[in-house]
Coordinates of C-alpha atoms in Angstrom, one line a residue:
M30 CA 12.6 28.6 -9.1
T31 CA 12.7 24.9 -8.6
L32 CA 9.6 22.5 -8.8
K33 CA 8.8 21.0 -5.6
H34 CA 10.7 17.7 -5.2
K35 CA 10.9 16.7 -7.5
L36 CA 9.9 47.6 -26.2
P37 CA 9.5 47.9 -30.4
A38 CA 11.0 44.2 -30.7
L39 CA 9.0 43.2 -27.5
L40 CA 5.7 44.7 -28.8
F41 CA 6.6 42.9 -32.0
I42 CA 7.1 39.8 -30.8
L43 CA 4.2 40.0 -28.3
T44 CA 1.7 40.8 -31.4
S45 CA 2.9 37.8 -33.6
A46 CA 3.3 35.0 -31.1
L47 CA 0.6 35.9 -28.7
S48 CA -2.0 37.2 -30.9
I49 CA -4.0 33.7 -30.6
S50 CA -4.7 34.6 -27.1
L51 CA -7.7 37.1 -26.2
Q52 CA -5.7 37.3 -22.8
A53 CA -2.5 38.0 -24.5
Q54 CA -4.2 40.7 -26.8
N55 CA -5.8 42.5 -23.8
H56 CA -2.4 42.6 -22.3
L57 CA -0.7 43.9 -25.4
E58 CA -3.2 46.8 -25.3
R59 CA -2.5 47.6 -21.7
L60 CA 0.9 47.4 -22.0
N61 CA 0.6 50.0 -24.7
T62 CA -1.3 52.2 -22.9
I63 CA -0.1 52.1 -19.0
D64 CA 3.4 51.6 -17.3
V65 CA 3.3 50.9 -13.4
Q66 CA 6.2 52.7 -11.8
H67 CA 5.3 51.9 -8.0
Y68 CA 3.0 49.6 -6.0
K69 CA 2.9 50.8 -2.0
F70 CA 1.0 47.8 -0.4
D71 CA -0.2 48.4 3.3
I72 CA -1.5 44.7 4.5
K73 CA -2.9 44.2 8.0
L74 CA -2.8 40.7 9.1
S75 CA -4.6 39.0 12.1
D76 CA -4.8 35.5 14.0
A77 CA -8.4 36.0 14.3
T78 CA -9.4 35.8 10.5
D79 CA -8.0 34.5 7.3
G80 CA -9.3 38.0 5.8
I81 CA -7.1 41.0 5.1
E82 CA -7.7 44.6 5.3
A83 CA -5.3 46.3 2.4
K84 CA -4.6 49.6 1.2
A85 CA -2.6 50.0 -2.5
E86 CA -1.2 52.9 -3.9
V87 CA -0.4 52.4 -7.7
T88 CA 1.5 55.0 -9.3
I89 CA 1.1 54.8 -13.1
Q90 CA 2.8 56.5 -16.0
F91 CA 0.3 56.7 -19.1
K92 CA 1.6 56.1 -22.5
Q93 CA -1.7 57.1 -23.9
A94 CA -4.4 59.6 -23.5
V95 CA -7.1 57.5 -21.8
S96 CA -10.1 57.8 -19.4
S97 CA -10.0 54.6 -18.0
F98 CA -7.7 51.6 -17.3
N99 CA -7.6 48.3 -15.8
L100 CA -5.8 46.5 -12.8
D101 CA -5.9 42.7 -12.3
I102 CA -7.6 41.5 -9.0
I103 CA -10.2 38.9 -8.5
K104 CA -13.6 39.8 -7.1
K105 CA -15.1 38.1 -4.2
Q106 CA -16.4 34.7 -5.1
A107 CA -19.5 32.6 -4.0
D108 CA -17.1 30.8 -1.7
G109 CA -16.2 33.8 0.2
K110 CA -12.8 33.9 -1.3
G111 CA -11.4 37.1 -3.3
M112 CA -11.5 40.8 -2.7
V113 CA -14.0 43.4 -2.1
I114 CA -13.0 46.9 -3.2
N115 CA -14.2 49.5 -1.2
S116 CA -12.9 52.7 -2.4
V117 CA -10.6 54.4 -5.0
T118 CA -9.5 57.6 -4.9
E119 CA -6.8 60.1 -6.6
K120 CA -5.4 62.9 -4.5
G121 CA -8.1 62.2 -1.6
K122 CA -10.9 62.4 -4.4
T123 CA -13.1 59.7 -5.0
V124 CA -12.7 57.9 -8.3
N125 CA -15.5 55.9 -10.2
F126 CA -14.9 52.2 -10.6
K127 CA -16.2 48.9 -11.6
H128 CA -15.0 45.6 -10.4
E129 CA -16.0 42.4 -12.5
G130 CA -14.3 39.0 -12.2
Q131 CA -10.7 39.7 -12.5
A132 CA -10.5 43.2 -13.6
L133 CA -10.9 46.3 -11.8
T134 CA -12.0 49.2 -14.7
I135 CA -10.9 52.7 -13.1
N136 CA -12.7 55.7 -14.7
I137 CA -10.7 58.8 -14.7
N138 CA -10.1 62.3 -16.3
S139 CA -8.7 62.1 -19.4
T140 CA -4.7 61.5 -19.2
K141 CA -2.0 63.1 -21.1
I142 CA 0.9 61.2 -22.5
G143 CA 3.6 60.7 -20.3
E144 CA 1.6 61.7 -17.2
K145 CA 2.0 60.0 -13.8
R146 CA -1.1 59.4 -11.5
T147 CA -1.1 57.7 -8.5
Y148 CA -4.4 56.0 -7.2
T149 CA -5.3 54.7 -3.7
I150 CA -7.4 51.2 -3.6
T151 CA -8.9 50.3 -0.4
Y152 CA -10.3 46.7 -0.1
T153 CA -10.5 43.6 2.0
G154 CA -10.9 39.8 1.5
I155 CA -9.9 36.2 2.1
P156 CA -7.2 35.2 -0.5
A157 CA -8.2 32.3 -2.5
D158 CA -4.4 31.8 -3.6
G159 CA -1.3 33.7 -3.9
L160 CA -1.4 35.0 0.0
Y161 CA -0.8 31.4 2.0
I162 CA -2.4 32.0 5.2
S163 CA -2.1 28.5 7.0
K164 CA 0.0 26.6 9.4
N165 CA 3.5 25.1 9.1
K166 CA 4.8 21.9 9.8
Y167 CA 5.1 22.8 13.4
N168 CA 1.4 23.8 13.5
E169 CA 2.1 27.2 13.9
R170 CA 0.2 30.2 11.8
T171 CA 2.1 31.7 8.9
F172 CA 1.4 34.1 6.0
F173 CA 3.5 33.6 3.0
A174 CA 2.9 35.5 -0.4
D175 CA 3.7 33.1 -3.3
N176 CA 2.6 35.0 -6.5
Y177 CA 4.1 33.0 -9.2
P178 CA 3.5 32.9 -12.2
D179 CA 0.1 35.4 -12.2
R180 CA -1.6 34.5 -9.0
G181 CA -0.8 38.2 -7.4
K182 CA -4.2 39.1 -8.9
N183 CA -6.0 36.8 -6.0
W184 CA -5.0 39.5 -3.4
L185 CA -3.4 42.6 -4.9
P186 CA -4.3 45.2 -7.6
L187 CA -1.9 45.2 -10.0
V188 CA -0.5 44.4 -13.5
D189 CA 0.1 40.6 -13.2
H190 CA 2.3 40.3 -15.9
P191 CA 6.3 40.1 -16.0
S192 CA 6.6 42.9 -18.9
D193 CA 5.5 45.5 -16.8
K194 CA 8.0 46.0 -13.8
A195 CA 7.8 48.5 -11.1
T196 CA 9.3 49.2 -7.5
V197 CA 7.4 48.1 -4.4
E198 CA 7.3 48.9 -1.0
W199 CA 5.4 46.6 1.6
I200 CA 3.8 47.9 4.7
V201 CA 2.9 44.6 6.8
T202 CA 1.2 44.7 10.3
A203 CA 0.7 41.9 12.2
P204 CA 0.5 40.3 16.0
N205 CA 4.0 41.2 17.7
Y206 CA 5.3 37.6 18.0
Y207 CA 5.9 37.4 14.4
Q208 CA 8.5 38.8 12.2
T209 CA 8.3 39.9 8.6
I210 CA 10.6 39.6 5.8
G211 CA 9.7 41.7 2.1
N212 CA 11.5 42.8 -0.9
G213 CA 14.1 45.6 -0.4
Q214 CA 15.5 47.2 2.7
L215 CA 13.5 47.6 6.0
I216 CA 13.2 51.1 6.3
E217 CA 11.0 50.8 9.5
Q218 CA 9.6 48.5 12.4
S219 CA 7.1 49.9 14.8
Y220 CA 5.2 48.5 17.6
I221 CA 1.8 50.0 16.8
N222 CA 0.7 49.2 20.3
D223 CA 1.2 46.2 22.8
D224 CA 0.0 43.8 20.6
M225 CA 0.9 44.6 16.9
V226 CA 4.1 45.2 15.0
M227 CA 4.4 47.0 11.5
Y228 CA 7.4 46.3 9.2
H229 CA 7.9 48.6 6.1
Y230 CA 10.1 47.4 3.4
K231 CA 11.2 49.1 0.3
M232 CA 12.6 48.2 -2.9
D233 CA 14.2 50.9 -5.3
T234 CA 14.5 48.5 -8.3
P235 CA 11.9 47.5 -10.6
I236 CA 10.8 43.9 -10.4
S237 CA 7.7 41.9 -12.0
T238 CA 5.0 41.2 -9.8
K239 CA 5.5 37.2 -9.7
V240 CA 8.5 38.0 -7.4
M241 CA 7.0 40.4 -5.2
V242 CA 6.4 38.8 -1.7
F243 CA 6.6 39.5 2.1
G244 CA 6.7 36.5 4.6
T245 CA 5.1 36.6 8.4
A246 CA 5.8 33.8 10.8
R247 CA 7.9 33.1 13.7
F248 CA 11.3 33.2 12.6
A249 CA 15.0 32.7 14.1
V250 CA 16.9 34.9 11.9
E251 CA 20.6 35.1 11.5
H252 CA 22.6 37.8 9.8
S253 CA 25.7 36.3 8.5
G254 CA 27.3 39.4 7.6
E255 CA 27.8 41.4 4.1
F256 CA 29.6 39.7 1.0
K257 CA 30.7 42.6 -1.4
N258 CA 28.4 44.9 0.4
I259 CA 25.6 42.5 0.1
P260 CA 23.5 41.9 3.0
I261 CA 23.2 38.0 3.8
S262 CA 20.7 36.6 6.1
A263 CA 18.5 33.4 6.8
W264 CA 15.0 33.3 8.1
I265 CA 14.3 30.0 9.7
Y266 CA 11.5 28.4 11.6
P267 CA 12.9 28.4 15.2
Q268 CA 12.9 24.5 15.8
D269 CA 14.9 24.5 12.4
K270 CA 17.6 27.2 13.0
E271 CA 20.6 25.1 13.6
M272 CA 20.0 23.0 10.2
G273 CA 18.7 26.1 8.3
F274 CA 21.6 28.2 9.2
S275 CA 23.8 25.4 8.3
D276 CA 22.2 24.7 5.1
F277 CA 22.6 28.3 3.8
S278 CA 26.2 28.7 4.8
K279 CA 27.5 28.3 1.4
T280 CA 25.5 31.6 0.0
A281 CA 28.5 33.7 0.0
S282 CA 30.5 31.1 -2.3
I283 CA 27.7 30.9 -4.7
L284 CA 27.2 34.7 -4.7
D285 CA 30.9 35.2 -5.4
Y286 CA 30.9 32.5 -8.4
F287 CA 27.7 34.4 -10.0
I288 CA 29.0 38.0 -9.2
T289 CA 32.4 37.0 -11.3
H290 CA 30.5 35.4 -14.0
F291 CA 27.5 37.7 -14.3
G292 CA 28.2 41.1 -13.1
P293 CA 27.2 42.9 -9.9
Y294 CA 24.3 41.2 -7.8
P295 CA 21.2 43.3 -8.5
F296 CA 19.4 43.9 -5.5
E297 CA 19.6 45.3 -1.8
K298 CA 20.1 42.1 0.2
L299 CA 20.0 38.2 0.0
A300 CA 17.6 36.7 2.6
N301 CA 17.1 32.9 2.5
V302 CA 13.7 32.0 3.9
Q303 CA 12.0 28.8 4.9
S304 CA 8.3 28.9 4.2
K305 CA 5.2 27.5 2.9
T306 CA 5.3 27.7 -1.1
R307 CA 4.2 25.3 -3.6
F308 CA 7.6 25.2 -5.2
G309 CA 10.8 23.6 -3.8
G310 CA 12.3 27.2 -4.2
M311 CA 10.8 30.7 -5.3
E312 CA 13.3 33.1 -6.3
N313 CA 11.4 36.2 -5.1
A314 CA 13.7 39.1 -5.6
G315 CA 16.2 39.5 -2.7
N316 CA 14.3 37.1 -0.4
I317 CA 14.1 33.5 -1.6
F318 CA 11.6 31.2 -0.4
Y319 CA 12.3 27.6 0.0
G320 CA 10.1 24.6 0.5
E321 CA 10.1 24.2 4.4
T322 CA 10.9 20.5 4.1
L323 CA 13.9 21.3 2.1
I324 CA 16.0 22.3 5.5
N325 CA 17.2 19.2 6.8
G326 CA 21.1 20.3 7.9
T327 CA 22.6 18.1 5.5
G328 CA 23.5 20.3 2.6
S329 CA 21.6 19.0 0.1
I330 CA 19.7 22.0 -0.5
E331 CA 23.1 23.6 -2.7
G332 CA 21.7 23.0 -6.0
T333 CA 18.4 24.7 -5.1
L334 CA 20.2 27.4 -3.4
A335 CA 22.3 28.0 -6.3
H336 CA 19.5 27.8 -8.9
E337 CA 17.3 30.5 -7.0
I338 CA 20.6 32.8 -6.5
A339 CA 21.0 32.5 -10.2
H340 CA 17.5 33.8 -10.9
Q341 CA 18.2 36.8 -9.1
W342 CA 20.0 38.0 -12.2
F343 CA 18.2 35.8 -14.8
G344 CA 14.5 36.1 -14.1
N345 CA 14.3 38.7 -11.5
S346 CA 16.7 41.4 -13.2
A347 CA 16.7 40.1 -16.9
T348 CA 12.9 39.2 -16.9
E349 CA 11.6 37.6 -19.8
G350 CA 9.1 39.9 -21.8
S351 CA 6.7 37.0 -22.2
W352 CA 5.7 33.8 -20.5
H353 CA 6.5 31.8 -23.2
H354 CA 10.1 32.8 -23.4
L355 CA 10.2 31.4 -20.0
W356 CA 13.2 29.4 -20.5
L357 CA 15.1 32.7 -20.6
S358 CA 14.7 32.5 -16.6
E359 CA 14.4 28.7 -15.7
G360 CA 16.8 27.5 -18.4
F361 CA 19.5 29.9 -17.3
A362 CA 19.2 29.1 -13.6
T363 CA 19.4 25.3 -14.5
Y364 CA 22.6 25.9 -16.7
T365 CA 24.0 28.3 -14.5
T366 CA 23.8 26.0 -11.4
D367 CA 25.5 23.3 -13.7
L368 CA 28.0 25.7 -14.2
Y369 CA 28.4 26.4 -10.6
W370 CA 28.8 22.9 -10.1
E371 CA 31.6 22.6 -12.5
H372 CA 33.2 25.1 -11.2
Q373 CA 33.0 23.9 -7.5
Y374 CA 33.3 20.0 -8.0
G375 CA 34.8 19.5 -11.4
R376 CA 34.1 18.2 -14.8
D377 CA 32.8 14.6 -14.2
Q378 CA 30.2 15.6 -12.1
F379 CA 28.8 18.5 -14.4
V380 CA 28.8 16.0 -17.0
E381 CA 26.6 13.9 -14.8
R382 CA 24.4 16.4 -14.1
M383 CA 24.0 17.6 -18.0
K384 CA 23.5 13.8 -18.6
S385 CA 20.7 13.5 -16.1
E386 CA 19.0 16.7 -17.5
R387 CA 19.3 15.3 -20.9
Q388 CA 17.6 12.0 -19.7
K389 CA 14.9 13.8 -17.7
Y390 CA 14.0 16.0 -21.2
I391 CA 14.3 12.7 -23.2
E392 CA 11.6 11.0 -21.0
Y393 CA 9.3 13.8 -20.8
S394 CA 9.3 14.6 -24.7
P395 CA 7.3 11.6 -26.3
K396 CA 3.9 12.9 -24.8
N397 CA 4.8 16.5 -25.1
M398 CA 6.3 17.2 -28.5
V399 CA 6.1 20.8 -28.8
P400 CA 8.8 23.7 -28.9
I401 CA 10.2 25.3 -25.9
I402 CA 8.5 28.4 -27.1
N403 CA 5.0 27.3 -27.5
P404 CA 2.7 30.4 -27.5
V405 CA -0.5 28.1 -27.7
K406 CA -0.2 27.4 -23.9
D407 CA -1.9 29.9 -21.7
D408 CA -1.7 28.0 -18.6
Y409 CA 1.5 29.5 -17.5
L410 CA 2.2 27.0 -14.6
Q411 CA 2.2 23.8 -17.6
L412 CA 5.4 26.0 -19.0
L413 CA 7.3 24.8 -15.9
S414 CA 8.4 21.4 -17.4
P415 CA 11.4 19.8 -18.7
L416 CA 11.4 21.9 -21.8
T417 CA 11.9 25.2 -20.1
Y418 CA 14.3 23.7 -17.5
Q419 CA 16.3 20.7 -18.8
K420 CA 15.9 21.5 -22.4
G421 CA 16.4 25.3 -21.9
A422 CA 19.8 24.3 -20.2
W423 CA 20.7 22.2 -23.0
V424 CA 20.2 25.0 -25.7
L425 CA 22.5 27.0 -23.2
H426 CA 25.2 24.2 -23.3
M427 CA 25.2 23.6 -26.8
L428 CA 25.5 27.4 -27.3
R429 CA 28.5 27.6 -25.0
H430 CA 30.2 24.8 -27.4
K431 CA 29.1 26.4 -30.7
V432 CA 30.7 30.0 -30.0
G433 CA 33.3 28.8 -27.4
D434 CA 33.7 29.6 -23.6
E435 CA 35.3 33.2 -24.3
F436 CA 32.4 34.4 -26.5
F437 CA 29.8 32.6 -24.6
W438 CA 31.0 34.3 -21.2
K439 CA 31.2 37.5 -22.7
G440 CA 27.8 37.2 -24.3
I441 CA 26.1 36.1 -21.1
R442 CA 27.6 39.1 -19.3
S443 CA 26.7 41.6 -22.4
Y444 CA 23.1 40.2 -22.3
Y445 CA 22.7 40.8 -18.7
E446 CA 24.4 44.2 -18.5
K447 CA 21.9 45.3 -21.8
Y448 CA 18.6 43.8 -20.0
Q449 CA 19.0 44.3 -16.4
Y450 CA 16.1 45.5 -14.8
S451 CA 14.2 45.4 -17.7
N452 CA 12.9 42.5 -20.4
A453 CA 14.2 40.6 -23.2
L454 CA 13.0 38.0 -25.6
S455 CA 14.9 35.3 -26.8
E456 CA 15.6 37.2 -30.3
D457 CA 17.5 39.7 -27.8
L458 CA 19.7 37.0 -26.3
Q459 CA 20.4 35.7 -30.2
A460 CA 21.3 39.4 -31.2
V461 CA 23.8 39.6 -28.3
M462 CA 25.4 36.3 -28.8
E463 CA 25.7 36.8 -32.8
E464 CA 27.0 40.4 -32.2
V465 CA 29.8 39.1 -29.5
S466 CA 30.8 35.8 -31.7
G467 CA 30.6 37.3 -35.2
Q468 CA 28.4 34.2 -35.9
D469 CA 24.9 33.7 -37.5
L470 CA 23.0 32.1 -35.0
A471 CA 19.4 32.0 -36.6
S472 CA 19.1 28.4 -37.4
F473 CA 20.6 27.4 -34.1
F474 CA 18.0 29.1 -32.4
K475 CA 15.3 28.5 -34.6
Q476 CA 15.6 24.8 -34.3
W477 CA 16.4 24.5 -30.7
L478 CA 13.4 26.9 -29.6
Y479 CA 11.0 26.9 -32.1
L480 CA 11.0 23.6 -33.2
A481 CA 10.0 20.5 -31.2
G482 CA 11.7 17.5 -30.5
H483 CA 15.5 16.5 -31.0
P484 CA 17.8 14.3 -33.0
Q485 CA 16.8 10.6 -32.8
L486 CA 19.9 8.6 -34.2
E487 CA 20.3 5.2 -35.7
V488 CA 24.1 4.7 -36.2
A489 CA 25.5 1.6 -38.1
W490 CA 29.1 1.1 -38.8
K491 CA 32.0 -1.4 -40.0
N492 CA 35.3 -1.7 -40.7
V493 CA 36.2 -1.9 -44.6
G494 CA 40.0 -2.2 -45.0
E495 CA 41.8 1.1 -44.4
F496 CA 38.1 3.0 -43.7
L497 CA 35.3 3.2 -41.1
D498 CA 32.2 3.3 -42.8
L499 CA 29.4 5.3 -41.0
E500 CA 26.0 5.9 -41.5
I501 CA 23.8 8.2 -39.1
K502 CA 20.2 8.2 -39.6
Q503 CA 18.0 11.0 -37.9
T504 CA 14.4 9.1 -37.1
Q505 CA 12.7 11.9 -35.4
K506 CA 9.5 13.0 -37.2
S507 CA 9.9 16.5 -36.9
G508 CA 12.2 16.5 -39.6
A509 CA 16.0 16.9 -39.9
F510 CA 18.0 18.7 -37.4
T511 CA 21.4 20.5 -38.5
F512 CA 24.5 20.3 -35.9
P513 CA 27.9 18.9 -35.5
V514 CA 28.6 15.7 -33.4
D515 CA 31.5 14.2 -32.2
I516 CA 32.4 10.6 -32.9
K517 CA 34.8 8.7 -30.9
M518 CA 36.4 5.7 -32.6
T519 CA 38.3 3.4 -30.1
F520 CA 40.7 0.9 -31.9
N521 CA 41.7 -2.6 -31.1
D522 CA 44.8 -1.4 -29.2
G523 CA 43.1 0.9 -26.8
T524 CA 43.7 4.0 -28.5
S525 CA 41.0 6.3 -29.6
R526 CA 40.3 9.2 -31.7
I527 CA 37.6 11.8 -32.2
E528 CA 36.1 13.2 -35.6
T529 CA 33.6 15.7 -35.8
L530 CA 30.9 15.5 -38.4
D531 CA 28.5 18.3 -39.8
I532 CA 25.1 16.7 -39.8
T533 CA 22.6 18.2 -42.4
D534 CA 20.1 15.7 -43.9
L535 CA 18.1 12.9 -42.5
T536 CA 20.6 10.4 -43.4
T537 CA 24.7 10.9 -43.5
T538 CA 27.1 8.3 -44.9
T539 CA 30.7 8.9 -44.3
K540 CA 34.0 7.1 -44.7
L541 CA 36.9 7.9 -42.0
R542 CA 40.4 6.8 -42.8
I543 CA 41.7 4.5 -40.0
A544 CA 45.1 2.9 -39.4
Q545 CA 43.7 -0.3 -37.8
K546 CA 40.5 -1.7 -36.8
V547 CA 37.9 0.1 -34.8
S548 CA 36.3 -1.8 -31.8
K549 CA 33.7 0.6 -30.5
V550 CA 32.0 3.5 -31.7
E551 CA 30.4 6.3 -29.4
V552 CA 28.4 9.3 -30.3
D553 CA 29.0 12.6 -28.4
P554 CA 31.8 11.5 -26.1
N555 CA 32.3 14.6 -24.4
T556 CA 28.4 15.3 -24.0
W557 CA 27.7 18.8 -26.0
L558 CA 24.5 17.6 -28.2
L559 CA 21.1 17.1 -26.9
H560 CA 20.1 13.8 -28.6
E561 CA 19.0 10.4 -28.4
V562 CA 20.7 7.2 -30.0
I563 CA 18.0 4.7 -30.5
S564 CA 20.6 2.1 -31.8
M565 CA 24.0 1.4 -32.8
K566 CA 24.9 -1.3 -34.8
Q567 CA 27.9 -3.1 -35.8
N568 CA 27.8 -4.8 -39.7
D569 CA 31.2 -6.5 -39.5

């Protein structure tokens, strides 16, 4: 997603990293108990009210013998918003339940390990969040789901965590002057009567609840054909259709780049949708929602378009197993957009993007001196920051430099192939990259993901006869980083030379042999290191 304007290994990591949070403990217990296989949501919308009438069929495979389990759904509150559960049934028979706070506890006959059961839940209510029922910029009524990160519980009964992925169906009934777009393939469109129309979408690949959505509004729809058997469409407010169809015209070329470098596109279709969303772009699986004001006909949306399309592989298909490993989604989408930019517009523009992203992170870091993987954060929206986006992108950029382009791309493809339609943690990416490259990457991943800060350098140099005396001090409070750094020496005659130094201590001093005097020293001339030069001093 782009911000507006600007399982043994899995269980071990969840246990160790998230046990500080009661919420995480509760989720781990549930992860060990149930695995949702499929959701079927039947939602009725009306212009007469902001309330919804709904039925959910939830198919669950039980990992343990239990006599009760919980789904997340927020109960009706004092302000009138929230959901009221009317009934829970299994095979038509009434099932006892209790609905308190954010939890629906369903009491059942004891299960067997591996058994699958389906429960039907009927309910009504006004969503407090998660489903925006409002008016667009043209004062026309719209209905847009916006579940990220765990806001689906405001209007749906579900396991609201990225580690429990399932297939989904949407049956949406609304006034017949609206169109509906949802995850998966459209398998039915029926006019119920003179006033109402029903759309039925079904998705056969598992996704997280954060990207399970539909959107209902007045749309102009362009079906621009198929690219490598992927149907591409644009869903735009009628007033903006010419601008929107133009803005989304680069979809096929972006798909081509990512398919070539990542692997096959993971979903049945790609629909770009103008919408009401709190984000600039939201990567909902197979139907991406873009903030309505981004549509302007200039093509300025291209970076957002690439970012959200990249998420279809990284974030939607290969999904972080814990919110605290969110960089596997946002860092990947940010950096792969940069790589698309390099392919499309050349190295110079790519470097400018990387410098800009480095600067955004550096400006953010002084008041937020925490690591990328920060398990103490339990407000998941706060994880959407320059740490997971820009610093995450820089971790991948430095990893690319460390292992080389060939092994980097081989590793990215291998990682995606192994974890598509599944979940992964940072340790899984590390293991794949180590296997592919033959390098031990433990210290690299540890310092860049689990330690706060970055190298802050004071550099001093002077010409001494046939040598350049060079001193590099790391001044950050978080301790010494270990990294290679390129040093470019420009000589009096205008020629230059680059030397690579391995930095392992807080202070590094070295003598570099030179044939003539140095007039200028530059750190990281080719933009491969996440760092900050605090001072550059010539002592001659």
